[in-house]
Short mmCIF file of C-alpha atoms and ligand atoms in Angstrom, two decimals:
data_model
loop_
_atom_site.label_atom_id
_atom_site.label_comp_id
_atom_site.label_asym_id
_atom_site.label_seq_id
_atom_site.Cartn_x
_atom_site.Cartn_y
_atom_site.Cartn_z
CA UNK A 17 -0.49 14.79 -42.77
CA UNK A 18 1.41 13.92 -39.62
CA UNK A 19 5.16 14.20 -39.87
CA UNK A 20 6.94 11.61 -37.74
CA UNK A 21 9.41 13.33 -35.44
CA UNK A 22 12.73 11.64 -35.02
CA UNK A 23 13.00 11.35 -31.25
CA UNK A 24 16.52 10.00 -31.54
CA UNK A 25 17.56 13.37 -32.99
CA UNK A 26 20.75 14.28 -31.05
CA UNK A 27 19.53 17.86 -30.51
CA UNK A 28 16.32 16.60 -28.90
CA UNK A 29 18.23 14.20 -26.66
CA UNK A 30 20.72 16.92 -25.74
CA UNK A 31 17.96 19.39 -24.84
CA UNK A 32 16.15 16.79 -22.73
CA UNK A 33 19.33 16.10 -20.80
CA UNK A 34 20.11 19.81 -20.36
CA UNK A 35 16.58 20.57 -19.13
CA UNK A 36 16.73 17.68 -16.67
CA UNK A 37 20.02 18.97 -15.27
CA UNK A 38 18.69 22.52 -15.03
CA UNK A 39 15.66 21.27 -13.09
CA UNK A 40 17.95 19.48 -10.64
CA UNK A 41 20.12 22.57 -10.35
CA UNK A 42 17.03 24.68 -9.67
CA UNK A 43 16.06 22.30 -6.86
CA UNK A 44 19.54 22.53 -5.34
CA UNK A 45 19.43 26.35 -5.44
CA UNK A 46 15.97 26.36 -3.86
CA UNK A 47 17.19 24.09 -1.08
CA UNK A 48 20.18 26.34 -0.51
CA UNK A 49 17.95 29.39 -0.35
CA UNK A 50 15.54 27.81 2.10
CA UNK A 51 18.47 26.75 4.32
CA UNK A 52 19.63 30.38 4.39
CA UNK A 53 16.12 31.61 5.20
CA UNK A 54 15.75 29.30 8.20
CA UNK A 55 15.64 31.09 11.55
CA UNK A 56 18.83 30.76 13.58
CA UNK A 57 17.39 28.98 16.59
CA UNK A 58 15.69 26.40 14.47
CA UNK A 59 13.49 24.02 16.38
CA UNK A 60 10.71 23.02 14.07
CA UNK A 61 7.63 21.62 15.59
CA UNK A 62 8.81 21.93 19.17
CA UNK A 63 7.55 25.41 19.23
CA UNK A 64 6.45 28.26 17.12
CA UNK A 65 9.65 28.97 15.24
CA UNK A 66 7.71 28.95 11.97
CA UNK A 67 10.26 30.87 9.97
CA UNK A 68 10.15 33.75 12.41
CA UNK A 69 6.59 34.68 11.49
CA UNK A 70 4.20 35.89 14.14
CA UNK A 71 2.20 33.08 15.62
CA UNK A 72 -0.52 35.24 17.15
CA UNK A 73 -1.73 36.80 13.96
CA UNK A 74 -1.90 36.33 10.24
CA UNK A 75 -0.03 38.54 7.79
CA UNK A 76 -1.81 40.34 4.96
CA UNK A 77 -0.44 37.77 2.51
CA UNK A 78 -1.63 34.91 4.68
CA UNK A 79 -5.11 36.39 4.92
CA UNK A 80 -5.27 36.70 1.13
CA UNK A 81 -3.75 33.30 0.57
CA UNK A 82 -6.05 31.38 2.90
CA UNK A 83 -9.12 33.62 2.61
CA UNK A 84 -11.22 31.08 0.73
CA UNK A 85 -10.99 28.55 3.53
CA UNK A 86 -11.12 31.16 6.31
CA UNK A 87 -14.50 32.31 4.99
CA UNK A 88 -15.90 29.01 6.24
CA UNK A 89 -17.28 29.74 9.73
CA UNK A 90 -15.87 26.46 11.11
CA UNK A 91 -12.36 27.56 10.12
CA UNK A 92 -12.16 31.35 10.34
CA UNK A 93 -9.10 33.25 11.59
CA UNK A 94 -9.04 31.07 14.69
CA UNK A 95 -8.83 27.87 12.67
CA UNK A 96 -6.22 29.27 10.30
CA UNK A 97 -4.03 30.31 13.24
CA UNK A 98 -4.38 26.83 14.68
CA UNK A 99 -3.19 25.34 11.37
CA UNK A 100 -0.31 27.80 11.26
CA UNK A 101 0.83 26.83 14.75
CA UNK A 102 0.52 23.09 14.21
CA UNK A 103 2.78 20.35 13.03
CA UNK A 104 1.90 17.16 11.17
CA UNK A 105 4.09 14.15 10.47
CA UNK A 106 3.39 12.19 7.30
CA UNK A 107 4.83 8.70 7.44
CA UNK A 108 5.26 7.38 3.91
CA UNK A 109 5.53 9.77 0.97
CA UNK A 110 3.81 7.44 -1.48
CA UNK A 111 0.33 7.14 -2.95
CA UNK A 112 -1.38 8.35 0.24
CA UNK A 113 1.31 10.63 1.62
CA UNK A 114 1.68 12.72 -1.55
CA UNK A 115 -1.90 14.00 -1.78
CA UNK A 116 -2.14 14.32 2.02
CA UNK A 117 1.04 16.45 2.12
CA UNK A 118 -0.10 18.48 -0.88
CA UNK A 119 -3.38 19.56 0.71
CA UNK A 120 -1.90 20.13 4.17
CA UNK A 121 0.85 22.32 2.73
CA UNK A 122 -1.66 24.22 0.61
CA UNK A 123 -3.91 24.72 3.64
CA UNK A 124 -1.09 26.39 5.57
CA UNK A 125 -0.19 23.86 8.25
CA UNK A 126 2.82 25.48 9.92
CA UNK A 127 5.20 22.54 9.93
CA UNK A 128 5.06 19.33 7.92
CA UNK A 129 7.43 16.43 8.53
CA UNK A 130 7.97 13.75 5.87
CA UNK A 131 9.34 10.29 6.64
CA UNK A 132 10.37 7.90 3.90
CA UNK A 133 13.36 5.68 3.34
CA UNK A 134 12.74 4.92 -0.34
CA UNK A 135 13.82 6.50 -3.58
CA UNK A 136 11.45 7.36 -6.42
CA UNK A 137 10.88 4.46 -8.82
CA UNK A 138 9.24 4.75 -12.20
CA UNK A 139 6.38 2.48 -11.10
CA UNK A 140 5.52 5.03 -8.35
CA UNK A 141 4.73 7.89 -10.68
CA UNK A 142 1.17 6.96 -11.68
CA UNK A 143 -0.04 7.53 -8.13
CA UNK A 144 2.62 9.31 -6.09
CA UNK A 145 1.79 12.65 -7.57
CA UNK A 146 4.46 14.81 -5.93
CA UNK A 147 7.21 12.91 -7.72
CA UNK A 148 8.21 13.35 -11.34
CA UNK A 149 10.67 11.95 -13.88
CA UNK A 150 13.38 14.38 -12.84
CA UNK A 151 13.54 12.78 -9.40
CA UNK A 152 13.78 9.13 -10.46
CA UNK A 153 16.17 7.28 -8.12
CA UNK A 154 16.34 10.30 -5.77
CA UNK A 155 15.04 10.11 -2.19
CA UNK A 156 11.26 10.51 -2.04
CA UNK A 157 11.52 13.00 0.80
CA UNK A 158 13.75 15.28 -1.32
CA UNK A 159 11.44 15.00 -4.30
CA UNK A 160 8.38 15.75 -2.18
CA UNK A 161 10.17 18.61 -0.44
CA UNK A 162 11.00 20.25 -3.77
CA UNK A 163 7.41 19.97 -5.00
CA UNK A 164 5.82 21.12 -1.75
CA UNK A 165 8.13 24.08 -1.27
CA UNK A 166 7.18 25.31 -4.71
CA UNK A 167 3.56 25.11 -3.65
CA UNK A 168 3.91 26.97 -0.36
CA UNK A 169 7.12 28.57 0.86
CA UNK A 170 5.51 29.67 4.13
CA UNK A 171 5.40 26.10 5.43
CA UNK A 172 8.36 24.64 7.26
CA UNK A 173 9.19 21.19 5.91
CA UNK A 174 11.28 18.65 7.79
CA UNK A 175 12.52 15.62 5.92
CA UNK A 176 13.42 12.36 7.64
CA UNK A 177 15.09 10.04 5.13
CA UNK A 178 14.97 7.03 7.34
CA UNK A 179 13.09 3.83 7.95
CA UNK A 180 10.87 4.41 10.96
CA UNK A 181 11.82 1.83 13.58
CA UNK A 182 11.47 1.11 17.28
CA UNK A 183 14.73 2.93 17.92
CA UNK A 184 13.92 6.25 16.21
CA UNK A 185 10.11 6.46 16.07
CA UNK A 186 9.48 8.01 19.49
CA UNK A 187 12.05 10.74 18.91
CA UNK A 188 10.68 11.64 15.51
CA UNK A 189 7.01 11.44 16.42
CA UNK A 190 6.97 13.20 19.78
CA UNK A 191 7.56 16.66 18.31
CA UNK A 192 4.49 16.59 16.05
CA UNK A 193 0.82 17.20 16.88
CA UNK A 194 -0.87 14.74 14.51
CA UNK A 195 0.53 11.68 12.73
CA UNK A 196 -0.59 10.50 9.29
CA UNK A 197 -0.18 6.79 8.60
CA UNK A 198 0.47 6.64 4.88
CA UNK A 199 2.63 3.52 5.01
CA UNK A 200 2.41 0.36 2.96
CA UNK A 201 3.14 -2.47 5.40
CA UNK A 202 1.84 -4.09 8.58
CA UNK A 203 4.94 -3.83 10.84
CA UNK A 204 5.12 -0.03 10.40
CA UNK A 205 1.37 0.27 11.00
CA UNK A 206 1.69 -1.54 14.35
CA UNK A 207 4.79 0.48 15.25
CA UNK A 208 3.05 3.77 14.47
CA UNK A 209 0.03 2.74 16.49
CA UNK A 210 2.03 1.86 19.58
CA UNK A 211 4.14 5.03 19.47
CA UNK A 212 1.01 7.13 19.04
CA UNK A 213 -0.61 5.43 22.04
CA UNK A 214 2.50 5.97 24.18
CA UNK A 215 2.96 9.60 23.10
CA UNK A 216 -0.79 10.35 23.02
CA UNK A 217 -1.00 11.48 19.40
CA UNK A 218 -3.99 11.06 17.09
CA UNK A 219 -3.18 8.74 14.18
CA UNK A 220 -4.93 9.36 10.87
CA UNK A 221 -4.75 6.04 9.11
CA UNK A 222 -5.36 5.34 5.43
CA UNK A 223 -4.88 2.37 3.13
CA UNK A 224 -5.48 1.66 -0.53
CA UNK A 225 -5.26 -1.35 -2.80
CA UNK A 226 -6.52 -2.02 -6.31
CA UNK A 227 -9.74 0.00 -6.44
CA UNK A 228 -10.54 0.10 -2.71
CA UNK A 229 -9.52 2.24 0.20
CA UNK A 230 -10.01 2.49 3.97
CA UNK A 231 -9.80 5.42 6.35
CA UNK A 232 -10.10 5.91 10.10
CA UNK A 233 -8.62 7.92 12.97
CA UNK A 234 -7.10 6.00 15.88
CA UNK A 235 -6.25 7.05 19.39
CA UNK A 236 -8.33 10.22 19.25
CA UNK A 237 -10.23 11.47 22.31
CA UNK A 238 -10.38 8.08 23.96
CA UNK A 239 -11.34 6.27 20.75
CA UNK A 240 -9.97 2.85 19.81
CA UNK A 241 -6.45 2.22 18.58
CA UNK A 242 -5.34 -0.02 15.70
CA UNK A 243 -4.73 -2.92 18.07
CA UNK A 244 -8.20 -2.61 19.61
CA UNK A 245 -9.48 -3.47 16.15
CA UNK A 246 -6.75 -5.79 14.94
CA UNK A 247 -5.08 -7.42 17.94
CA UNK A 248 -3.32 -9.96 15.76
CA UNK A 249 -0.86 -9.25 12.98
CA UNK A 250 -1.91 -10.45 9.53
CA UNK A 251 -0.51 -13.90 8.68
CA UNK A 252 2.61 -13.35 6.53
CA UNK A 253 1.79 -13.20 2.82
CA UNK A 254 -1.95 -12.93 3.47
CA UNK A 255 -2.08 -9.18 2.93
CA UNK A 256 -1.48 -8.04 -0.61
CA UNK A 257 0.68 -5.05 -1.53
CA UNK A 258 0.42 -2.58 -4.39
CA UNK A 259 3.40 -4.15 -6.16
CA UNK A 260 1.59 -7.47 -6.51
CA UNK A 261 -2.10 -6.70 -6.54
CA UNK A 262 -1.88 -3.27 -8.16
CA UNK A 263 -3.57 0.00 -7.30
CA UNK A 264 -5.39 2.60 -9.35
CA UNK A 265 -3.73 5.98 -8.66
CA UNK A 266 -6.95 7.85 -7.96
CA UNK A 267 -7.81 5.54 -5.04
CA UNK A 268 -4.91 6.57 -2.76
CA UNK A 269 -5.56 10.05 -4.19
CA UNK A 270 -9.05 9.99 -2.69
CA UNK A 271 -7.99 8.41 0.62
CA UNK A 272 -4.89 10.60 1.05
CA UNK A 273 -7.01 13.70 0.46
CA UNK A 274 -9.52 12.48 3.04
CA UNK A 275 -6.63 11.95 5.49
CA UNK A 276 -5.70 15.61 5.03
CA UNK A 277 -9.33 16.52 5.74
CA UNK A 278 -9.31 14.56 9.02
CA UNK A 279 -6.03 16.24 10.04
CA UNK A 280 -7.53 19.67 9.38
CA UNK A 281 -10.60 18.83 11.48
CA UNK A 282 -8.43 17.61 14.35
CA UNK A 283 -6.13 20.64 14.25
CA UNK A 284 -8.96 23.17 14.01
CA UNK A 285 -10.81 21.35 16.79
CA UNK A 286 -13.82 20.67 14.65
CA UNK A 287 -16.29 17.92 15.43
CA UNK A 288 -17.01 14.93 13.21
CA UNK A 289 -13.55 13.38 13.28
CA UNK A 290 -13.68 9.84 11.89
CA UNK A 291 -12.85 8.16 15.20
CA UNK A 292 -14.69 4.97 16.18
CA UNK A 293 -15.83 4.71 12.57
CA UNK A 294 -14.21 3.20 9.51
CA UNK A 295 -14.85 4.58 6.05
CA UNK A 296 -14.47 2.27 3.08
CA UNK A 297 -14.32 3.45 -0.51
CA UNK A 298 -14.77 1.36 -3.60
CA UNK A 299 -13.82 3.28 -6.70
CA UNK A 300 -15.36 0.76 -9.09
CA UNK A 301 -18.90 1.14 -7.83
CA UNK A 302 -18.29 4.68 -6.53
CA UNK A 303 -19.45 3.75 -3.05
CA UNK A 304 -18.49 5.15 0.33
CA UNK A 305 -19.63 3.27 3.42
CA UNK A 306 -19.07 4.16 7.04
CA UNK A 307 -19.01 1.40 9.62
CA UNK A 308 -19.35 1.96 13.33
CA UNK A 309 -16.35 0.19 14.79
CA UNK A 310 -15.78 -0.96 18.32
CA UNK A 311 -14.97 1.24 21.29
CA UNK A 312 -11.59 1.04 22.96
CA UNK A 313 -11.00 -2.59 23.91
CA UNK A 314 -10.76 -3.29 27.63
CA UNK A 315 -8.21 -5.99 26.85
CA UNK A 316 -6.15 -4.05 24.29
CA UNK A 317 -2.46 -4.90 24.59
CA UNK A 318 -1.37 -1.24 24.43
CA UNK A 319 -4.16 1.22 25.15
CA UNK A 320 -6.19 -0.53 27.87
CA UNK A 321 -5.89 0.18 31.60
CA UNK A 322 -3.67 -2.86 32.05
CA UNK A 323 -1.51 -3.06 28.94
CA UNK A 324 0.74 -6.04 28.29
CA UNK A 325 2.93 -4.08 25.88
CA UNK A 326 4.45 -1.07 27.61
CA UNK A 327 7.33 -0.27 25.31
CA UNK A 328 8.09 -0.63 21.62
CA UNK A 329 8.83 -4.16 20.41
CA UNK A 330 10.38 -5.71 17.32
CA UNK A 331 7.56 -5.20 14.82
CA UNK A 332 9.06 -7.15 11.93
CA UNK A 333 9.35 -10.14 14.23
CA UNK A 334 5.83 -9.57 15.60
CA UNK A 335 4.35 -9.53 12.09
CA UNK A 336 6.71 -12.10 10.60
CA UNK A 337 7.29 -9.79 7.64
CA UNK A 338 9.60 -6.94 6.66
CA UNK A 339 8.75 -3.26 7.15
CA UNK A 340 8.50 -2.56 3.44
CA UNK A 341 6.29 -3.71 0.61
CA UNK A 342 9.03 -5.61 -1.21
CA UNK A 343 8.88 -9.37 -1.54
CA UNK A 344 11.78 -11.36 -0.10
CA UNK A 345 13.24 -14.13 -2.28
CA UNK A 346 12.48 -17.68 -1.27
CA UNK A 347 14.49 -20.81 -1.87
CA UNK A 348 12.46 -23.97 -2.30
CA UNK A 349 14.35 -25.93 -4.95
CA UNK A 350 17.71 -27.66 -5.25
CA UNK A 351 20.30 -25.98 -7.48
CA UNK A 352 19.91 -28.78 -10.07
CA UNK A 353 16.22 -27.94 -10.40
CA UNK A 354 17.02 -24.39 -11.50
CA UNK A 355 18.62 -22.65 -14.48
CA UNK A 356 19.99 -19.15 -15.00
CA UNK A 357 18.59 -16.70 -17.53
CA UNK A 358 21.64 -17.11 -19.78
CA UNK A 359 20.90 -20.85 -20.09
CA UNK A 360 17.29 -20.01 -20.88
CA UNK A 361 18.44 -17.70 -23.68
CA UNK A 362 20.51 -20.56 -25.15
CA UNK A 363 17.62 -23.03 -24.92
CA UNK A 364 15.24 -20.60 -26.60
CA UNK A 365 17.71 -20.03 -29.39
CA UNK A 366 18.74 -23.59 -30.16
CA UNK A 367 16.27 -26.01 -28.64
CA UNK A 368 13.01 -24.19 -28.34
CA UNK A 369 11.10 -26.99 -30.11
CA UNK A 370 12.30 -29.67 -27.71
CA UNK A 371 11.18 -27.98 -24.52
CA UNK A 372 8.05 -26.56 -22.97
CA UNK A 373 8.22 -23.01 -21.60
CA UNK A 374 5.66 -21.93 -19.02
CA UNK A 375 5.08 -18.43 -17.60
CA UNK A 376 3.09 -18.65 -14.34
CA UNK A 377 2.24 -14.96 -13.87
CA UNK A 378 -1.33 -13.62 -14.02
CA UNK A 379 -2.92 -13.12 -17.45
CA UNK A 380 -2.75 -9.33 -16.88
CA UNK A 381 1.00 -9.50 -16.34
CA UNK A 382 1.52 -11.87 -19.27
CA UNK A 383 -0.29 -9.42 -21.51
CA UNK A 384 1.97 -6.56 -20.40
CA UNK A 385 5.13 -8.37 -21.48
CA UNK A 386 6.32 -11.91 -22.14
CA UNK A 387 9.12 -13.84 -23.80
CA UNK A 388 8.08 -15.49 -27.05
CA UNK A 389 7.66 -19.31 -26.94
CA UNK A 390 6.30 -19.05 -23.39
CA UNK A 391 2.76 -20.26 -22.67
CA UNK A 392 0.80 -18.56 -19.89
CA UNK A 393 -0.33 -20.94 -17.13
CA UNK A 394 -1.18 -18.72 -14.11
CA UNK A 395 -0.03 -20.24 -10.84
CA UNK A 396 -3.57 -20.00 -9.43
CA UNK A 397 -4.76 -22.43 -12.09
CA UNK A 398 -2.03 -24.85 -10.99
CA UNK A 399 -3.38 -24.81 -7.45
CA UNK A 400 -6.69 -25.89 -8.93
CA UNK A 401 -5.15 -28.74 -10.89
CA UNK A 402 -3.21 -29.78 -7.86
CA UNK A 403 -6.40 -30.76 -6.09
CA UNK A 404 -8.21 -32.24 -9.05
CA UNK A 405 -7.52 -35.23 -11.24
CA UNK A 406 -7.81 -33.35 -14.51
CA UNK A 407 -4.81 -33.67 -16.75
CA UNK A 408 -3.32 -30.22 -16.91
CA UNK A 409 -1.04 -30.65 -19.91
CA UNK A 410 -3.68 -32.38 -22.00
CA UNK A 411 -6.03 -29.51 -21.25
CA UNK A 412 -3.40 -27.04 -22.32
CA UNK A 413 -2.38 -29.16 -25.31
CA UNK A 414 1.14 -29.28 -23.92
CA UNK A 415 3.59 -32.08 -24.56
CA UNK A 416 3.86 -34.54 -21.68
CA UNK A 417 7.36 -35.73 -22.58
CA UNK A 418 9.48 -32.63 -23.14
CA UNK A 419 11.41 -30.93 -20.33
CA UNK A 420 9.58 -27.97 -18.78
CA UNK A 421 11.00 -24.56 -17.87
CA UNK A 422 9.00 -22.29 -15.61
CA UNK A 423 9.38 -18.52 -15.27
CA UNK A 424 7.64 -15.82 -13.22
CA UNK A 425 8.29 -12.20 -12.31
CA UNK A 426 10.99 -12.56 -9.65
CA UNK A 427 11.70 -16.27 -9.29
CA UNK A 428 9.48 -17.11 -6.30
CA UNK A 429 6.24 -18.31 -7.84
CA UNK A 430 8.20 -20.27 -10.44
CA UNK A 431 9.65 -22.40 -7.62
CA UNK A 432 6.23 -23.00 -6.12
CA UNK A 433 4.96 -23.93 -9.58
CA UNK A 434 7.79 -26.42 -10.12
CA UNK A 435 6.85 -28.14 -6.87
CA UNK A 436 3.22 -28.43 -7.91
CA UNK A 437 4.10 -29.64 -11.42
CA UNK A 438 6.46 -32.28 -10.05
CA UNK A 439 3.60 -33.72 -8.04
CA UNK A 440 1.54 -33.95 -11.20
CA UNK A 441 4.29 -35.09 -13.60
CA UNK A 442 6.98 -36.85 -11.58
CA UNK A 443 8.60 -38.40 -14.67
CA UNK A 444 9.30 -35.01 -16.28
CA UNK A 445 12.34 -32.81 -16.01
CA UNK A 446 10.93 -29.55 -14.61
CA UNK A 447 13.08 -26.54 -13.73
CA UNK A 448 12.58 -22.90 -12.90
CA UNK A 449 14.43 -19.79 -14.03
CA UNK A 450 16.35 -18.15 -11.19
CA UNK A 451 15.40 -14.50 -10.64
CA UNK A 452 12.59 -14.68 -13.19
CA UNK A 453 11.89 -11.92 -15.67
CA UNK A 454 13.67 -9.37 -13.50
CA UNK A 455 16.93 -11.25 -14.11
CA UNK A 456 16.05 -11.71 -17.77
CA UNK A 457 15.69 -7.94 -18.19
CA UNK A 458 18.88 -7.27 -16.28
CA UNK A 459 21.15 -9.85 -17.84
CA UNK A 460 19.74 -10.87 -21.22
CA UNK A 461 17.31 -8.34 -22.68
CA UNK A 462 17.70 -4.78 -21.38
CA UNK A 463 14.66 -3.67 -23.36
CA UNK A 464 12.38 -6.07 -21.53
CA UNK A 465 9.95 -4.09 -19.28
CA UNK A 466 10.59 -4.28 -15.53
CA UNK A 467 7.67 -3.71 -13.19
CA UNK B 10 -33.61 -23.49 12.77
CA UNK B 11 -34.94 -20.12 11.54
CA UNK B 12 -33.14 -18.72 8.52
CA UNK B 13 -32.65 -15.23 7.15
CA UNK B 14 -31.74 -14.02 3.68
CA UNK B 15 -28.89 -11.50 4.07
CA UNK B 16 -26.78 -9.54 1.60
CA UNK B 17 -23.07 -9.98 2.09
CA UNK B 18 -20.25 -7.83 0.75
CA UNK B 19 -16.58 -8.64 0.90
CA UNK B 20 -14.15 -5.77 0.66
CA UNK B 21 -10.49 -6.05 -0.17
CA UNK B 22 -10.92 -9.76 -0.74
CA UNK B 23 -12.49 -9.88 -4.14
CA UNK B 24 -9.75 -11.92 -5.68
CA UNK B 25 -9.85 -14.34 -2.77
CA UNK B 26 -13.49 -15.07 -3.22
CA UNK B 27 -14.30 -13.85 -6.70
CA UNK B 28 -17.36 -12.10 -5.31
CA UNK B 29 -18.20 -8.56 -4.25
CA UNK B 30 -21.76 -8.78 -3.06
CA UNK B 31 -24.14 -11.68 -3.00
CA UNK B 32 -27.20 -13.00 -1.19
CA UNK B 33 -26.80 -15.78 1.31
CA UNK B 34 -29.07 -17.72 3.63
CA UNK B 35 -27.87 -17.64 7.23
CA UNK B 36 -29.31 -18.77 10.56
CA UNK B 37 -31.40 -15.99 12.09
CA UNK B 38 -29.68 -16.43 15.42
CA UNK B 39 -26.01 -17.31 15.48
CA UNK B 40 -22.81 -16.62 17.41
CA UNK B 41 -20.17 -14.46 15.78
CA UNK B 42 -17.79 -17.38 15.90
CA UNK B 43 -20.12 -19.74 14.05
CA UNK B 44 -21.12 -17.15 11.49
CA UNK B 45 -17.49 -16.31 10.81
CA UNK B 46 -16.61 -19.98 10.43
CA UNK B 47 -19.47 -20.41 7.97
CA UNK B 48 -18.48 -17.35 5.90
CA UNK B 49 -14.79 -18.24 5.87
CA UNK B 50 -15.45 -21.66 4.42
CA UNK B 51 -18.16 -20.41 2.08
CA UNK B 52 -15.89 -17.77 0.53
CA UNK B 53 -12.52 -19.50 1.04
CA UNK B 54 -11.14 -16.80 3.32
CA UNK B 55 -8.99 -19.12 5.45
CA UNK B 56 -5.81 -17.14 4.74
CA UNK B 57 -7.15 -14.00 6.41
CA UNK B 58 -9.52 -15.58 8.94
CA UNK B 59 -7.61 -14.31 11.99
CA UNK B 60 -7.81 -10.66 10.94
CA UNK B 61 -11.30 -10.40 9.46
CA UNK B 62 -13.73 -8.00 11.00
CA UNK B 63 -17.40 -8.62 10.58
CA UNK B 64 -20.14 -5.99 10.44
CA UNK B 65 -23.92 -6.27 10.41
CA UNK B 66 -25.81 -3.28 9.05
CA UNK B 67 -22.63 -1.18 9.10
CA UNK B 68 -21.85 -1.94 12.74
CA UNK B 69 -18.96 -4.09 13.90
CA UNK B 70 -19.69 -7.31 15.73
CA UNK B 71 -17.60 -8.00 18.80
CA UNK B 72 -16.06 -11.39 19.51
CA UNK B 73 -18.53 -12.74 21.98
CA UNK B 74 -21.67 -11.31 20.50
CA UNK B 75 -24.75 -13.30 19.57
CA UNK B 76 -26.14 -12.06 16.27
CA UNK B 77 -29.78 -11.86 15.32
CA UNK B 78 -30.36 -11.61 11.59
CA UNK B 79 -33.44 -10.88 9.54
CA UNK B 80 -34.18 -10.76 5.83
CA UNK B 81 -32.36 -7.94 4.03
CA UNK B 82 -29.69 -7.45 6.69
CA UNK B 83 -26.32 -6.35 5.36
CA UNK B 84 -23.31 -8.39 6.35
CA UNK B 85 -19.85 -7.10 5.55
CA UNK B 86 -16.47 -8.77 5.73
CA UNK B 87 -13.74 -6.17 6.13
CA UNK B 88 -10.12 -7.27 6.28
CA UNK B 89 -7.58 -4.53 7.00
CA UNK B 90 -5.88 -3.17 3.89
CA UNK B 91 -2.21 -2.36 4.13
CA UNK B 92 -1.21 -0.84 0.82
CA UNK B 93 -0.44 2.80 0.36
ZN1 ZN C 23 -6.11 -0.24 21.76
#
């Protein structure tokens, strides 16, 4: 017989809280200790400070620690020393950056820099495997630092809690040997590419979405750069992000690990670096494919003989999108075509029979959580009705006289949906819910899941 | 016009087109530009047209190239992914 535990037991709650605080305290103490252990003339990555350790040879502990990879002829003592005397910058400590940092720290890369502006969110944890519950709402670089230091204290970690931009990127990047692009947005990818071309650094680039990933190395030994391949920025809103389209955690796990592999090959001066080739991975059919990509473009705006871009530009402007993977709010409707969540709560309570409530998110999202009385009509199906003459509401067995209220996740798609519905049913009163389900969870029902 | 039966795969765009891999009939000699135009309209890829890269038998096709296709050739549409 299974005895149901009472998880609201005050002792259980108290212990959970105490343990969480102890973990945080442990992290603080570890940080303090590592500050004290730092060499006086600290100049990570500019030279071989490396916590004062000898750079010409490996200690007995290092030989034991790295023996299993040093036994490989292509690595050996020579390769291990190269790793020890190298520095790698990981831009983005998310789904790709976490596994990449993990393997590079484990492999004994002498100095690892981490750049990230964000804090750990609960929706990160399924794939960003360095972060854990204890570090929710804490800076990702601090969380990653704590986890990595526990893994390998011999490595020097540098954290940059900042948004990489045209004004700071050159400074940060120039002191590292290899750069890992583990970012999640187009403007930062273009920025990283241009800085790496100007400072002559190899750029190990990875990307992952849903069940697919891509990997290549740019700007390596006269190979192509990102702009050689993609001279134009993606049209705004054409490229999907993990927050909208989703991503299976193992996919960035695979790609991030492969990024670490490419870094190790570059640093140990091994052949076979994935330059001039693009690897694609599809987790669903378990397929890897390698495409031969173009050589350096003679007309490339940054890396050709006659470049048109000679210094860093405004990359958010260039791409027409922000340097993060968040979605900005849009404003398409008049105030009288919109209601607040509090009004929605009233309507649902007192007049739910006299109105139609439509949720325009995807069926997957609707299944995760929804407000009762709402019918799921995904916005994509509205686009279809928009161009056909089929009567939408009759199809859905919806009333064609009652006022309609439309909701979505954040309050953007609901506005687009209202516009489409008004074209189809001009006589109806159709309004959207400002701020969508995010507002609902914040202001009406705190137990409603936020994602 | 001579035709060829090629296999096409579309990565990172499955929910744009609803397809992963399918057989299509294409002209056996065609410019990159015309082939791209054909594929974009066939698979409704207008939104990402300007950033698509096209590969034949795992090799990228450059802008100005003339493409010769035969039965069984593998076409691939590869838009850049950005997520991480
Ligand atoms: Zn280039």
